[in-house]
Amino acid sequence: MASLNVGNLGEFLREQRRTAQLSLRQLADAAGVSNPYLSQIERGLRKPSAEILQQLAKALRISAETLYVQAGILDERRAPDGTGVQTAILTDPSLTERQKQVLLQIYESFRKENGLGGSDATGGTAQRSDDGPTDGDRPHEAQADGGPHAT
C-alpha cells in the first residue's frame, strides 16, 4: 500500500470543494464531519480514514476511488472499463457539475453504441437500428429539431 500523501489530498479536496462552490462549513456539514477536522485535512494536518474519504466523496459528488488514489490508499489504474475517463471527468476542476454529467452521459452512450456496455449511469440510450436510412440517404431529415422523427 502506498504511503498517505496528505498534502496533495488536502489541496485536491480544497480544489474540488471550490469547484463545487461549497464553503468549508457546507462541505463539512454535507459529509458529516466537523468544520475544524475538514480544515485540518485540507491543510495536510490530518490523515482521514477511508470512511471519511468516502463521505467527502459523496458530498463532493465524485468517486471515492478518486479520493483513495489522491490519498495514496489505492494505486491509480487505467482500466479498459472506462473508469479512468469517468474519474478524469468527475475530478476536472474546470467543469461544472452539469457539464460533468452531460459528458458522462455522452461517453456512456458511445460505449454502449460500440458494444462496450457499462453502468447505466445515463438512464439508458436507444439502440440504433440499421434497418432504416442512414444519415447519407437523407442528410437533413434528422437535423430539423434534433429528434429522430424530425421532418
Short mmCIF file of N, CA, C and O in Angstrom, two decimals, residues 1-2 5 21 24 27 45 61 67 74 82-83 86 101 103 107 111 114-115 119 125-126 131 133 142 147:
data_model
loop_
_atom_site.label_atom_id
_atom_site.label_comp_id
_atom_site.label_asym_id
_atom_site.label_seq_id
_atom_site.Cartn_x
_atom_site.Cartn_y
_atom_site.Cartn_z
N MET A 1 0.85 -1.18 0.00
CA MET A 1 0.00 0.00 0.00
C MET A 1 0.89 1.23 0.00
O MET A 1 1.87 1.31 0.72
N ALA A 2 0.55 2.23 -0.79
CA ALA A 2 1.33 3.44 -0.89
C ALA A 2 1.16 4.28 0.37
O ALA A 2 0.16 4.19 1.06
N ASN A 5 -0.22 10.56 1.19
CA ASN A 5 0.29 11.88 0.84
C ASN A 5 -0.80 12.89 1.16
O ASN A 5 -1.58 13.28 0.31
N GLN A 21 -18.33 24.94 -5.50
CA GLN A 21 -18.83 26.18 -4.90
C GLN A 21 -19.44 25.95 -3.52
O GLN A 21 -20.53 26.40 -3.20
N LEU A 24 -16.24 25.69 3.33
CA LEU A 24 -15.69 24.64 4.18
C LEU A 24 -16.79 24.09 5.10
O LEU A 24 -16.94 22.88 5.25
N LEU A 27 -19.37 21.87 3.13
CA LEU A 27 -18.85 20.53 2.84
C LEU A 27 -18.77 19.70 4.12
O LEU A 27 -19.14 18.52 4.12
N LEU A 45 -2.86 18.40 7.77
CA LEU A 45 -2.50 18.11 9.16
C LEU A 45 -3.12 16.81 9.68
O LEU A 45 -2.70 16.29 10.69
N ARG A 61 -19.71 14.72 -4.74
CA ARG A 61 -20.23 14.06 -5.95
C ARG A 61 -19.11 13.62 -6.88
O ARG A 61 -19.15 13.83 -8.09
N LEU A 67 -10.63 9.81 -4.45
CA LEU A 67 -10.01 10.30 -3.21
C LEU A 67 -9.03 9.28 -2.64
O LEU A 67 -7.99 9.66 -2.09
N LEU A 74 -5.06 3.78 -2.76
CA LEU A 74 -5.12 2.95 -3.97
C LEU A 74 -4.15 3.48 -5.00
O LEU A 74 -3.94 4.68 -5.09
N GLY A 82 -13.37 2.10 -18.69
CA GLY A 82 -13.78 3.49 -18.77
C GLY A 82 -13.72 4.24 -17.46
O GLY A 82 -14.03 5.42 -17.42
N THR A 83 -13.32 3.59 -16.36
CA THR A 83 -13.30 4.30 -15.09
C THR A 83 -12.29 5.43 -15.07
O THR A 83 -12.50 6.43 -14.39
N GLN A 86 -14.02 8.36 -16.71
CA GLN A 86 -15.06 8.86 -15.80
C GLN A 86 -14.43 9.62 -14.64
O GLN A 86 -14.91 10.69 -14.26
N GLN A 101 -21.92 15.82 -15.79
CA GLN A 101 -22.98 14.84 -16.00
C GLN A 101 -23.26 14.64 -17.49
O GLN A 101 -23.45 13.52 -17.95
N LEU A 103 -21.17 15.15 -20.01
CA LEU A 103 -20.04 14.42 -20.61
C LEU A 103 -20.10 12.93 -20.28
O LEU A 103 -19.84 12.09 -21.15
N TYR A 107 -20.38 9.98 -23.02
CA TYR A 107 -19.34 8.93 -23.02
C TYR A 107 -19.98 7.55 -22.90
O TYR A 107 -19.64 6.63 -23.66
N ARG A 111 -20.02 4.31 -25.54
CA ARG A 111 -19.55 2.98 -25.15
C ARG A 111 -20.63 1.93 -25.43
O ARG A 111 -20.34 0.85 -25.93
N ASN A 114 -20.94 1.19 -29.09
CA ASN A 114 -19.83 0.37 -29.57
C ASN A 114 -19.80 -1.01 -28.93
O ASN A 114 -18.84 -1.75 -29.10
N GLY A 115 -20.85 -1.33 -28.17
CA GLY A 115 -20.96 -2.66 -27.59
C GLY A 115 -20.14 -2.88 -26.35
O GLY A 115 -19.91 -4.02 -25.96
N SER A 119 -21.98 0.93 -16.84
CA SER A 119 -23.04 1.18 -15.88
C SER A 119 -24.15 1.95 -16.55
O SER A 119 -23.91 2.70 -17.48
N THR A 125 -29.82 4.45 -23.28
CA THR A 125 -29.81 5.11 -24.58
C THR A 125 -30.42 4.17 -25.59
O THR A 125 -30.32 2.96 -25.47
N ALA A 126 -31.06 4.73 -26.57
CA ALA A 126 -31.71 3.91 -27.59
C ALA A 126 -30.67 3.28 -28.50
O ALA A 126 -29.68 3.92 -28.85
N ASP A 131 -31.86 -0.87 -39.97
CA ASP A 131 -32.90 -1.15 -40.95
C ASP A 131 -33.25 0.08 -41.76
O ASP A 131 -33.56 0.00 -42.93
N PRO A 133 -32.95 4.35 -43.06
CA PRO A 133 -31.99 5.10 -43.85
C PRO A 133 -30.86 5.63 -42.99
O PRO A 133 -31.04 5.90 -41.82
N ALA A 142 -33.07 14.32 -40.06
CA ALA A 142 -32.96 14.17 -38.62
C ALA A 142 -32.39 15.41 -37.96
O ALA A 142 -32.32 15.48 -36.76
N GLY A 147 -34.47 15.63 -33.21
CA GLY A 147 -35.19 14.40 -32.85
C GLY A 147 -35.11 13.38 -33.95
O GLY A 147 -34.85 13.71 -35.11
#
